[in-house]
Amino acid sequence: MLFTPDKNSYYLMKIGVFALQGAFIEHEHALQKLGAEVVEIRRLAHFSENFDGVVLPGGESTVQGKLLREEGLFAPLKSAIEGGMPVLATCAGLILLADKIEGGEQPHLQTLDVTVRRNAYGRQLGSFTADAHIKGIGDYPAVFIRAPYVAEAGAGVETLSVVEGKTVAVRQGKMLALAFHPELTDDLRVHDFFLKVIKGEA
Ligand code: GLN
């Protein structure tokens, strides 16, 4: 399917992409291709409550959680999200948002009413691609890398995608959280959907 974004439609939208660790550059490129402006967040001075939205990329959630705390970004980010800042979180980002992590591990931001299971697909199936049907988007080539899944979700959480019986994409308000990596494909529809959510069009 050919998807041609309207490059002007997201002009002047400013998205903060957390660039502490992991696969953040690919998110930046996807958002820029759609016409949004991107600001990398590495330190507290880079963070602004005036961003139209933020991206929490994949990587290693334990490392990212530690760096968020060390850089003093943890509390401002948590309160911005609680105040309604839109978020696109992928893989490790989903783990950072989750209210609980199975196995008793210390959770992080706890703004998303879900319990996640980390590294949930076992060693053999550590990385794979699957056709995911995403509500509001359609069939999508989902790349999973040592991915978590959503084991339990609260009543206010909408399931957007289920793959092999496991919930792999959810939405709560303006938070979108995915177990897979839309930034690692050329398919811009997930980022486009996020920008539409920010604008109140999805
Ligand atoms: N396994 C990683 C974690 O638990 C997530 C993997 C990813 O982001 N691709 O943080």
CSV table of N, CA and C in Angstrom, one decimal, residues 1-5 131-141 185-190 192 196:
chain,number,residue,atom,x,y,z
A,1,MET,N,0.9,-1.2,0.0
A,1,MET,CA,0.0,0.0,0.0
A,1,MET,C,0.9,1.2,0.0
A,2,LEU,N,0.5,2.2,-0.8
A,2,LEU,CA,1.3,3.4,-0.9
A,2,LEU,C,0.7,4.5,0.0
A,3,PHE,N,1.5,5.0,0.9
A,3,PHE,CA,1.0,6.0,1.8
A,3,PHE,C,1.7,7.3,1.5
A,4,THR,N,1.1,8.3,1.1
A,4,THR,CA,1.7,9.6,0.8
A,4,THR,C,1.3,10.6,1.8
A,5,PRO,N,2.2,11.0,2.8
A,5,PRO,CA,1.8,12.0,3.8
A,5,PRO,C,1.7,13.4,3.2
A,131,ASP,N,2.5,-9.7,10.9
A,131,ASP,CA,1.5,-8.8,10.4
A,131,ASP,C,0.6,-8.5,11.6
A,132,ALA,N,0.6,-7.2,12.0
A,132,ALA,CA,-0.3,-6.8,13.1
A,132,ALA,C,-1.5,-6.0,12.5
A,133,HIS,N,-2.7,-6.3,12.9
A,133,HIS,CA,-3.8,-5.4,12.6
A,133,HIS,C,-3.9,-4.4,13.6
A,134,ILE,N,-3.7,-3.1,13.3
A,134,ILE,CA,-3.8,-2.0,14.3
A,134,ILE,C,-5.1,-1.2,14.1
A,135,LYS,N,-5.9,-1.2,15.1
A,135,LYS,CA,-7.2,-0.4,15.0
A,135,LYS,C,-6.9,1.0,14.6
A,136,GLY,N,-7.6,1.5,13.6
A,136,GLY,CA,-7.5,2.9,13.2
A,136,GLY,C,-6.4,3.1,12.2
A,137,ILE,N,-5.6,2.0,11.9
A,137,ILE,CA,-4.5,2.1,11.0
A,137,ILE,C,-4.6,1.0,9.9
A,138,GLY,N,-4.8,-0.2,10.3
A,138,GLY,CA,-4.9,-1.3,9.4
A,138,GLY,C,-3.8,-2.3,9.5
A,139,ASP,N,-3.5,-3.1,8.5
A,139,ASP,CA,-2.5,-4.1,8.6
A,139,ASP,C,-1.1,-3.5,8.6
A,140,TYR,N,-0.3,-3.9,9.4
A,140,TYR,CA,1.0,-3.2,9.6
A,140,TYR,C,2.1,-4.2,9.9
A,141,PRO,N,3.3,-4.0,9.2
A,141,PRO,CA,4.4,-5.0,9.4
A,141,PRO,C,5.1,-4.6,10.8
A,185,THR,N,10.5,0.4,10.2
A,185,THR,CA,10.0,0.2,8.9
A,185,THR,C,9.9,1.5,8.1
A,186,ASP,N,9.7,1.4,6.8
A,186,ASP,CA,9.5,2.7,6.1
A,186,ASP,C,8.0,3.1,6.1
A,187,ASP,N,7.2,2.4,6.9
A,187,ASP,CA,5.8,2.7,6.9
A,187,ASP,C,5.5,3.7,7.9
A,188,LEU,N,5.0,4.9,7.5
A,188,LEU,CA,4.9,6.1,8.4
A,188,LEU,C,3.5,6.1,9.1
A,189,ARG,N,2.7,5.1,8.9
A,189,ARG,CA,1.3,5.3,9.3
A,189,ARG,C,1.2,5.4,10.8
A,190,VAL,N,2.0,4.7,11.6
A,190,VAL,CA,1.9,4.8,13.1
A,190,VAL,C,2.3,6.2,13.6
A,192,ASP,N,2.1,8.9,11.8
A,192,ASP,CA,1.1,9.8,11.2
A,192,ASP,C,-0.2,9.7,12.2
A,196,LYS,N,-2.0,12.7,14.4
A,196,LYS,CA,-3.4,12.9,14.3
A,196,LYS,C,-4.0,12.9,15.7
